[in-house]
Coordinates of C-alpha atoms and ligand atoms in Angstrom, one line a residue:
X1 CA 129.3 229.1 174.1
X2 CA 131.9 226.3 174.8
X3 CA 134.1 229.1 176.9
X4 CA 137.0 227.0 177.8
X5 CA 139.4 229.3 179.7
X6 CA 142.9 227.5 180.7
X7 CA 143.0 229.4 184.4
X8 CA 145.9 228.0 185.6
X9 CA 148.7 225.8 183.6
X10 CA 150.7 223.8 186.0
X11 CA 153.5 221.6 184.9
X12 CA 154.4 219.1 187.8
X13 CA 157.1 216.7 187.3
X14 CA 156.6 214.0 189.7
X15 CA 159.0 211.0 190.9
X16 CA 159.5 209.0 188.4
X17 CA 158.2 211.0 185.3
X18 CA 154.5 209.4 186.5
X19 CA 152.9 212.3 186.3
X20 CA 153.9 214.9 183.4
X21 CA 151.0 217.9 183.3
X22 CA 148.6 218.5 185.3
X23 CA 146.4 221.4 183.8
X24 CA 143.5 222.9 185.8
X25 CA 141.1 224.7 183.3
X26 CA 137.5 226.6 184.1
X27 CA 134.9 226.1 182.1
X28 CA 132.8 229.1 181.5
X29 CA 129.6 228.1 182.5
X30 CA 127.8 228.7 186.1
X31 CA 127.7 225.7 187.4
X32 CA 124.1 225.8 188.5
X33 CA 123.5 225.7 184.7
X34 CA 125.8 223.0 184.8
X35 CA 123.3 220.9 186.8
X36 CA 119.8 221.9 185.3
X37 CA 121.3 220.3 181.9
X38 CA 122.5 217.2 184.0
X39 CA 118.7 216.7 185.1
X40 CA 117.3 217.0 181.8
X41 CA 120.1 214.5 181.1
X42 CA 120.8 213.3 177.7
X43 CA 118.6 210.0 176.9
X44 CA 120.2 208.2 174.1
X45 CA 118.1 208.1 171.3
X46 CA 120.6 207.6 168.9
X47 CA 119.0 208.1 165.6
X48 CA 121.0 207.1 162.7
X49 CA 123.2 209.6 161.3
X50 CA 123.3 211.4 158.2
X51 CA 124.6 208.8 155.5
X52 CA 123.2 205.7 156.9
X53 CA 123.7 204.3 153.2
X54 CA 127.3 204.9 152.8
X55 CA 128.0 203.7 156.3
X56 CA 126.0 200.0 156.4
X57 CA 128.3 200.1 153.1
X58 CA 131.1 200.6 154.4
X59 CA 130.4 198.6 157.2
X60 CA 129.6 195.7 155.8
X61 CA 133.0 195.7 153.7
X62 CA 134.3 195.9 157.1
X63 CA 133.0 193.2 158.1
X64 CA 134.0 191.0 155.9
X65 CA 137.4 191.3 157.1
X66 CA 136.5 191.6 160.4
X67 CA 138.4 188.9 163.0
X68 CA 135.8 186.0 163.8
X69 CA 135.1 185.2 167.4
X70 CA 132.0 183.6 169.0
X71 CA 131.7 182.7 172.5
X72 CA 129.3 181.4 175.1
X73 CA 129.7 184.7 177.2
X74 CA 129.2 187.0 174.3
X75 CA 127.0 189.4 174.7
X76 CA 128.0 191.6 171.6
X77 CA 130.5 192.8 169.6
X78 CA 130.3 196.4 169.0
X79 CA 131.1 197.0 165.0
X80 CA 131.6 200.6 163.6
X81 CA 135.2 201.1 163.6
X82 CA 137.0 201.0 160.3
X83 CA 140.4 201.4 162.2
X84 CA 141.8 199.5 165.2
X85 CA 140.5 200.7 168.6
X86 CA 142.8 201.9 170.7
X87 CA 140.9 202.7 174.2
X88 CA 137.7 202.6 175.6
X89 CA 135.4 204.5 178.6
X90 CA 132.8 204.2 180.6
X91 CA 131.0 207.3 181.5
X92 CA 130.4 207.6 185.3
X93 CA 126.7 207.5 185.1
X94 CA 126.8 204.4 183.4
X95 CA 125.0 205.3 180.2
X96 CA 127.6 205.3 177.4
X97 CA 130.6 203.9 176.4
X98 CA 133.2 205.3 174.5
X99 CA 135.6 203.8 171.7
X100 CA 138.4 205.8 169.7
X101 CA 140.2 204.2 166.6
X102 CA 142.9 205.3 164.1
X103 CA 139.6 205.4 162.1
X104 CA 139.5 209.4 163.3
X105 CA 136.6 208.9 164.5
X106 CA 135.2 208.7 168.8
X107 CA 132.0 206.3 168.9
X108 CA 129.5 206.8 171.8
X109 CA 127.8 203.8 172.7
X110 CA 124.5 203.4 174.3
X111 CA 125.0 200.4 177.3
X112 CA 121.2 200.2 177.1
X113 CA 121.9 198.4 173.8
X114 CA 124.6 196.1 174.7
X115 CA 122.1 192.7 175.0
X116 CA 120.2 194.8 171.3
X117 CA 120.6 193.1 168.0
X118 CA 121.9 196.1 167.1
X119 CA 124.2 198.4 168.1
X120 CA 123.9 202.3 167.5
X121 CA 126.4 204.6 168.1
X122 CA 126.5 208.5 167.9
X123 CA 130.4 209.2 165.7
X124 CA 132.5 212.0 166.8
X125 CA 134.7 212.6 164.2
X126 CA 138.4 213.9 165.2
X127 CA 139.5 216.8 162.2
X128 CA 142.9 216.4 161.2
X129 CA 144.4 214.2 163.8
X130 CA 143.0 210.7 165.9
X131 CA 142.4 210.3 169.1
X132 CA 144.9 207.4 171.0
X133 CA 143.1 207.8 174.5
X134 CA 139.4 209.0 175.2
X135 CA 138.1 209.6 178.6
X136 CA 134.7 210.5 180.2
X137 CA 134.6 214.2 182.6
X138 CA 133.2 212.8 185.7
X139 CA 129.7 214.3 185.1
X140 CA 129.0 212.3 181.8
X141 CA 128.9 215.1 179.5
X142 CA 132.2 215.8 177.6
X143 CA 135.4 213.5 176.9
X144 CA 138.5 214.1 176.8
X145 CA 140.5 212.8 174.1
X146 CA 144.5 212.3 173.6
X147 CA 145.4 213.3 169.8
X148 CA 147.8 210.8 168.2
X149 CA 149.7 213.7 165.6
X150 CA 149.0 216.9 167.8
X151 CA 150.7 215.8 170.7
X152 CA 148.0 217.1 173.1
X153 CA 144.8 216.7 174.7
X154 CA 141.3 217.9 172.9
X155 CA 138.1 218.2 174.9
X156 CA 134.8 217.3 173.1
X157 CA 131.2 218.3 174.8
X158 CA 128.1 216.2 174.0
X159 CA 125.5 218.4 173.1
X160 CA 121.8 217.4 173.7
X161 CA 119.9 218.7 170.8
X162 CA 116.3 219.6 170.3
X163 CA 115.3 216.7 168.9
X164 CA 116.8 214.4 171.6
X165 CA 119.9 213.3 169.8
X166 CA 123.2 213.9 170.7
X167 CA 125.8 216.2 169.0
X168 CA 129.9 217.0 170.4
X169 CA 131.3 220.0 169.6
X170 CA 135.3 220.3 169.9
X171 CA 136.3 223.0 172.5
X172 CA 137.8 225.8 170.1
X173 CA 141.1 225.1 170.7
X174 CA 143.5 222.0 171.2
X175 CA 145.4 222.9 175.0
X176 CA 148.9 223.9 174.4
X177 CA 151.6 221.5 173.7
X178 CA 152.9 220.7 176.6
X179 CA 155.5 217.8 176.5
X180 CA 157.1 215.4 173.4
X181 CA 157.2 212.3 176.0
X182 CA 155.0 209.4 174.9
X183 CA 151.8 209.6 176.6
X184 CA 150.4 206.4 177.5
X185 CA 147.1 207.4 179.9
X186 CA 144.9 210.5 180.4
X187 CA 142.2 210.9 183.3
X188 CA 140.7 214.0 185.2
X189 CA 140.2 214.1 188.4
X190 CA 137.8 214.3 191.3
X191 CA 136.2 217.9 190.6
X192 CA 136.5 217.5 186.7
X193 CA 138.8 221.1 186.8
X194 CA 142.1 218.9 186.5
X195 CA 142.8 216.7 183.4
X196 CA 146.3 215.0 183.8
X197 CA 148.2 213.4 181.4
X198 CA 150.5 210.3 182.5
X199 CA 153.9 209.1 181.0
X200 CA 155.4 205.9 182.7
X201 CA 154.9 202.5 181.2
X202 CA 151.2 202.2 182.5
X203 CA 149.2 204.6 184.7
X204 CA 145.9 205.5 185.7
X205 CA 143.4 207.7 187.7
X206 CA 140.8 206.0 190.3
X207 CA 137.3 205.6 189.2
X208 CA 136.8 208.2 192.3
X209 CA 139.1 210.5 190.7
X210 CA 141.0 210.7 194.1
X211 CA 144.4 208.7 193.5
X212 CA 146.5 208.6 190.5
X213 CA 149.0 205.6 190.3
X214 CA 151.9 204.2 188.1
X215 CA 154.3 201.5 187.4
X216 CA 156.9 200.5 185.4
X217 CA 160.0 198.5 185.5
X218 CA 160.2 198.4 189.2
X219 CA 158.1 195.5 190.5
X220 CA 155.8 198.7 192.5
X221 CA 153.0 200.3 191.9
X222 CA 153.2 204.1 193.3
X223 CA 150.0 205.3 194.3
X224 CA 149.9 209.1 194.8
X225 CA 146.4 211.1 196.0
X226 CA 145.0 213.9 194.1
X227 CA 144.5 216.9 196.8
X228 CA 142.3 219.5 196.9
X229 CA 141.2 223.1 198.4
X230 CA 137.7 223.4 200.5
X231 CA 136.9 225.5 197.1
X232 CA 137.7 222.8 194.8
X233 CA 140.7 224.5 194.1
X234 CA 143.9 222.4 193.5
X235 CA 146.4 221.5 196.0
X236 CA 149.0 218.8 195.5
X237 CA 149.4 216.0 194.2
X238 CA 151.0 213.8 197.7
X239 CA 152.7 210.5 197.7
X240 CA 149.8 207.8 199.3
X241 CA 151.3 204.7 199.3
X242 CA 153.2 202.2 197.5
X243 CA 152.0 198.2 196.7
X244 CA 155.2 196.2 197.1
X245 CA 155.9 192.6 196.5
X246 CA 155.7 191.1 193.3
X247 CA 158.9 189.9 192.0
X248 CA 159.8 191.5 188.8
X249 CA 157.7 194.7 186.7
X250 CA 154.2 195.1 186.9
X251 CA 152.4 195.1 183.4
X252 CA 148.9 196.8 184.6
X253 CA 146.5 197.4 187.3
X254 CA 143.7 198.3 188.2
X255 CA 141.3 200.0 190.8
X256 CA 137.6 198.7 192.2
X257 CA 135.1 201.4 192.4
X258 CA 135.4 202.6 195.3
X259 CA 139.6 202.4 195.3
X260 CA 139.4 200.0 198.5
X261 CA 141.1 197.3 196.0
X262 CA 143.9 197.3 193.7
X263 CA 144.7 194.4 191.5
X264 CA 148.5 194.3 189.8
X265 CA 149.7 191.9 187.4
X266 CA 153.3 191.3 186.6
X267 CA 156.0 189.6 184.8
X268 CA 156.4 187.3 188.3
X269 CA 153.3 185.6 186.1
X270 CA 151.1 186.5 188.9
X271 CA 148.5 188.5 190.0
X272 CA 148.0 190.2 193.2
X273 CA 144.6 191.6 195.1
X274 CA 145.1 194.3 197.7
X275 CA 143.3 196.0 200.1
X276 CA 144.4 199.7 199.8
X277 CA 141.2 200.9 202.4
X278 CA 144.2 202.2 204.7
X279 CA 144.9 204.8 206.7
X280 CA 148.0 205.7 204.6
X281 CA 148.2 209.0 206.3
X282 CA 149.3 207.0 209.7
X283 CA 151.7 205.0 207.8
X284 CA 149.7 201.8 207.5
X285 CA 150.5 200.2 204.5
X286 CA 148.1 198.4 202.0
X287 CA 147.9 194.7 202.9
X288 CA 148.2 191.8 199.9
X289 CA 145.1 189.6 199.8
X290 CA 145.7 187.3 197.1
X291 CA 149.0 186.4 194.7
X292 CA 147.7 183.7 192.0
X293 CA 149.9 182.7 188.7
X294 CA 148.8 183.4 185.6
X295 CA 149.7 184.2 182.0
X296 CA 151.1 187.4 181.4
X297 CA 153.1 189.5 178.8
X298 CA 154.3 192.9 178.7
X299 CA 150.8 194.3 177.5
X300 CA 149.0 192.8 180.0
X301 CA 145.9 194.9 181.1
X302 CA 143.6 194.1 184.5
X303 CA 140.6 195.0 185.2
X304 CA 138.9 194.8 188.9
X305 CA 134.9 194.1 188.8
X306 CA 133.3 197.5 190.9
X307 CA 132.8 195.0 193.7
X308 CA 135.7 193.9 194.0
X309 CA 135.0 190.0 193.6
X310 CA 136.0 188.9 190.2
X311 CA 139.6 189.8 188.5
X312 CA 140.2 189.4 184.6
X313 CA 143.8 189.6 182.9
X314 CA 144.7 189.6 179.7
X315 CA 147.2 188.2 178.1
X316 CA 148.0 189.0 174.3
X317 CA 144.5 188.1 172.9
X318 CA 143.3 186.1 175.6
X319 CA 142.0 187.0 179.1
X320 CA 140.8 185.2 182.1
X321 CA 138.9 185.8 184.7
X322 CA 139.3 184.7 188.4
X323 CA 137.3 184.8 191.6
X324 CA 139.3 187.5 193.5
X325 CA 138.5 185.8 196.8
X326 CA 139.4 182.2 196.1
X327 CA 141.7 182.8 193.1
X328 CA 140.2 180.5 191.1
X329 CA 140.1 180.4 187.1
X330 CA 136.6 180.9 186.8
X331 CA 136.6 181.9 182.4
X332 CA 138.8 181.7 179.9
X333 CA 138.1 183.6 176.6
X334 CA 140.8 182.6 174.4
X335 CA 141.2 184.6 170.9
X336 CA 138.9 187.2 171.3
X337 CA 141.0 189.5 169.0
X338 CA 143.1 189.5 166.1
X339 CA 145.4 191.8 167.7
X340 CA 146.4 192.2 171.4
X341 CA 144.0 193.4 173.5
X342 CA 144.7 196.9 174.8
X343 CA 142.0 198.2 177.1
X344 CA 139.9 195.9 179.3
X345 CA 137.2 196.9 181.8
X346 CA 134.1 196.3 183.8
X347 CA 131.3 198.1 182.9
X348 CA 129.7 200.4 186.4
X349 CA 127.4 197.8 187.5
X350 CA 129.5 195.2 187.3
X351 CA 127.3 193.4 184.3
X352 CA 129.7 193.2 181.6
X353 CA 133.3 192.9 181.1
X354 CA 134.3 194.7 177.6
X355 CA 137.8 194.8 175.9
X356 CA 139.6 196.4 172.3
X357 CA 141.7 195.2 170.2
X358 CA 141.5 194.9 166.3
X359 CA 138.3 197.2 165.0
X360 CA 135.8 195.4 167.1
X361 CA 135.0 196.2 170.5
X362 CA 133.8 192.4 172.7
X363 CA 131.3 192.6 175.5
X364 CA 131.0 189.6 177.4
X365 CA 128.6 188.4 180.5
X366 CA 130.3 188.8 183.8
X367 CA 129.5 185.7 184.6
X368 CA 131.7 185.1 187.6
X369 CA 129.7 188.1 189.0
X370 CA 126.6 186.9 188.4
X371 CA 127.0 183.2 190.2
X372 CA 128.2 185.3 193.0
X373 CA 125.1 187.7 193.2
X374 CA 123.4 185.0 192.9
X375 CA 124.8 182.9 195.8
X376 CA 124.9 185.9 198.1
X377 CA 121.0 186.9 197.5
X378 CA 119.9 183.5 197.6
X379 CA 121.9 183.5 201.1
X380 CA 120.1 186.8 201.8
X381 CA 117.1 185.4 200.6
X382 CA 116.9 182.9 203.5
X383 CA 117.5 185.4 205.8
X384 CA 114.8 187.9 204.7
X385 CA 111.8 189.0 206.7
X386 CA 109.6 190.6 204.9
X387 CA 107.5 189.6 202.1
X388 CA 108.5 193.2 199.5
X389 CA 112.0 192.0 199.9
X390 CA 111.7 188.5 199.4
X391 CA 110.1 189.5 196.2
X392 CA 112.8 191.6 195.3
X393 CA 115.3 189.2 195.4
X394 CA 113.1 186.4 194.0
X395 CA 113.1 188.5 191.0
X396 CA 116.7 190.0 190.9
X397 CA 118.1 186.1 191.2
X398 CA 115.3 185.3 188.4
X399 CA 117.0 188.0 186.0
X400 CA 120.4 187.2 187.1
X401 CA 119.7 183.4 186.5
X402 CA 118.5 184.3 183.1
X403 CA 122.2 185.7 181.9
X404 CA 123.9 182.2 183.3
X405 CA 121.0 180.0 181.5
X406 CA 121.6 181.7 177.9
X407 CA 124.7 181.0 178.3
X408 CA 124.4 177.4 179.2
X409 CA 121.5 176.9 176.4
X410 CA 124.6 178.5 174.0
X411 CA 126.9 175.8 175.9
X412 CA 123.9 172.9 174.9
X413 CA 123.7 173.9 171.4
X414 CA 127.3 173.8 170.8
X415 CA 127.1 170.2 171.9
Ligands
NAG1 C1 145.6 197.3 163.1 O1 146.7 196.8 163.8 C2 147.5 195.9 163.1 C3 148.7 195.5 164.0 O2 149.1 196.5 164.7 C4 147.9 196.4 161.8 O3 148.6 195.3 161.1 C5 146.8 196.8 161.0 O4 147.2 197.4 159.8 C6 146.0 197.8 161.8 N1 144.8 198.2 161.0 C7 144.5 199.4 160.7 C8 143.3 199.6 159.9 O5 145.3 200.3 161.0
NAG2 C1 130.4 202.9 192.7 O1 129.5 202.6 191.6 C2 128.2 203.0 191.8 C3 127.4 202.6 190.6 O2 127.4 201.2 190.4 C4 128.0 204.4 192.2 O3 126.7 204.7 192.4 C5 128.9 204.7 193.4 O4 128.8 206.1 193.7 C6 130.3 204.3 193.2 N1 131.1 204.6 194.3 C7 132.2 205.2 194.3 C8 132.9 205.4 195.6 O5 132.7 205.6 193.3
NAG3 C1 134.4 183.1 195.1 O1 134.3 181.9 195.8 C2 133.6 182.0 197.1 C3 133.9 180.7 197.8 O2 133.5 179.6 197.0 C4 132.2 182.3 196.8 O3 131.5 182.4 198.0 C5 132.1 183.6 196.0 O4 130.7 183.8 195.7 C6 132.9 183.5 194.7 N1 132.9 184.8 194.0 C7 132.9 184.9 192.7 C8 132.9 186.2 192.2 O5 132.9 183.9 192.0

């Protein structure tokens, strides 16, 4: 029933090695079937699984040598790992977030739960092999994962059962070995028929799915645009355009939502905010918006809030978080893990900033994003007309207020 059908098997070898395979693949399902699931979409219930004795066990051993770290803008720390995580996802329709450790297991995790007590999560577990990279299809309902010993990519569907819970079923068979260079990102893009696997010292896919860029030793980012048919067929993959300026190799970066802004952060010790909403098909190149210094190393990661306004970096265990607009140092989480942090991201609405490291995942406040909201509906607020919206935003500043206030009580206590 899980009819994956490779259809086409591409190998493009791009400038620069960015871009090793791209793979288009058809899976066998109409897609108006496709869609009737998506309404009925999978509610996490997330009922504990089958063992739940042997796992608070096993957890609670982990815990013990678990990495202790407590902040003011701590919203949770997400522990069911017994291996170091290596990457983390957001699905597209905001809902779950996935984790993969050397644990061989994938965890799904309900957002819904992230301000919870506790933290359920529905395991995937990865037979023979673990997963390096996992990655959400843009319509929420498989992942993608990277295998660490098999060298290739293995696509997992999440299966809404009878009862409500949630199942994955492996696709029948891993995709052909393709290429022995290390792989250090996967994404698919824009129609969900095109999974891509990246070499290069960092790379990534667009939250839109459109534009897949890369860097490396060169102090560039090369931004290329995923192109397809009026069928939703593949086309090319064309050169877009290229963020020039820093100084010396960029580490990481990273895209807003929409792909209108790229942060980079480099070994200049700085970070730069651009605006890449350009016609780059009439030659107009991105413009920089922003260069501020910070602390970097060479497995730096950034993240961009979806909006656009707030900017963390991380640097070895650390990361900080800056108004994009202003530059300024608005958070500094110091020590968050006992290893160097290797994924860091904004969750979809822009209300929590998670990173990985050691076995635990962190989920902190965005709190940068929340005086802003604040600030511009208050703005709004004096502005507003009518009596339905003034409501509205009297209660949207109340709830955002709430996040800043637990933290200051936090801040009060610790006093
Ligand atoms: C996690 O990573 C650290 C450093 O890379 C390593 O020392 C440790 O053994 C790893 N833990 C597991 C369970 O693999
Ligand atoms: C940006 O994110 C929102 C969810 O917060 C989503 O509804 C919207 O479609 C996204 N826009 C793009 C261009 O991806
Ligand atoms: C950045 O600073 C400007 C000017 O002070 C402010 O209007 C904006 O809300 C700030 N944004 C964030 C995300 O802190």
């Amino acid at each position: 029933e899980f009819n994956m059908e490779i259809a086409a098997l591409c190998a493009l070898t791009l400038l620069l090695g960015a871009l090793v395979v791209l793979v288009a693949l058809a899976v066998g399902r109409r897609k108006e079937e496709i869609r009737e699931e998506l309404e009925q979409a999978a509610e996490f219930t997330g009922k504990s699984s089958k063992k739940p004795k042997q796992e608070k066990q096993r957890s609670r051993k982990d815990k013990a040598s678990q990495h202790t770290f407590s902040h003011l803008l701590l919203a949770s720390s997400l522990k069911s790992h017994s291996g170091n995580v290596t990457c983390i996802d957001f699905s597209s329709n905001g809902k779950y977030l996935a984790s993969c450790a050397d644990d061989r297991t994938v965890r799904i995790w309900s957002t819904k739960d992230f301000l919870e007590r506790e933290h359920k999560c529905l395991r995937a577990n990865v037979d023979l092999d673990h997963a390096t990279l996992v990655r959400f299809s843009p319509d929420s309902r498989a992942f993608i994962t990277w295998l660490a010993n098999g060298d290739t990519i293995r696509i997992f569907k999440m299966i809404k059962k009878e009862d409500g819970t949630m199942t994955f079923k492996a696709a029948p068979e891993d995709f052909p070995q393709k290429h022995k260079a290390p792989i250090i990102n996967i994404g698919i893009a824009e129609t969900g028929k095109f999974i891509m696997s990246m070499t290069n010292s960092y790379a990534s896919i667009s939250p839109c799915g459109r534009f897949v860029a890369s860097c490396g030793f060169t102090p560039d980012v090369k931004v290329w645009e995923v192109c397809f048919g009026k069928g939703g067929e593949f086309k090319e993959v064309a050169r877009a355009f290229d963020l020039k300026g820093h100084s010396a190799g960029v580490h990481a970066f990273a895209f807003s939502n929409d792909s209108h802004r790229m942060v980079t952060v480099s070994k200049d010790g700085t970070w730069k905010l651009w605006n890449t909403n350009v016609e780059y098909k009439k030659q107009q190149d991105p413009y920089l918006l922003k260069t501020v210094p910070c602390a970097s190393s060479d497995g730096s990661r950034a993240a961009l809030s979806p909006d656009g306004r707030v900017v963390a970096i991380s640097d070895g265990c650390n990361v900080a978080m800056y108004n994009a607009t202003t530059g300024q140092l608005e958070e500094e989480l110091n020590g968050i893990h006992s290893e160097e942090i290797n994924d860091l991201r904004f969750d979809i609405n822009g209300r929590f900033l998670v990173c990985s490291g050691d076995k635990a995942i962190r989920v902190f406040h965005n709190a940068p994003g929340y005086r802003a909201a604040i600030r511009d509906m208050q703005d709004m607020l004096k502005k507003a007309q009518n009596e339905a919206m003034k409501q509205r935003l009297q209660q949207q500043i109340a709830e955002a207020q709430i996040v800043i206030n637990t933290a200051n009580l936090k801040k009060k206590a610790a006093l």
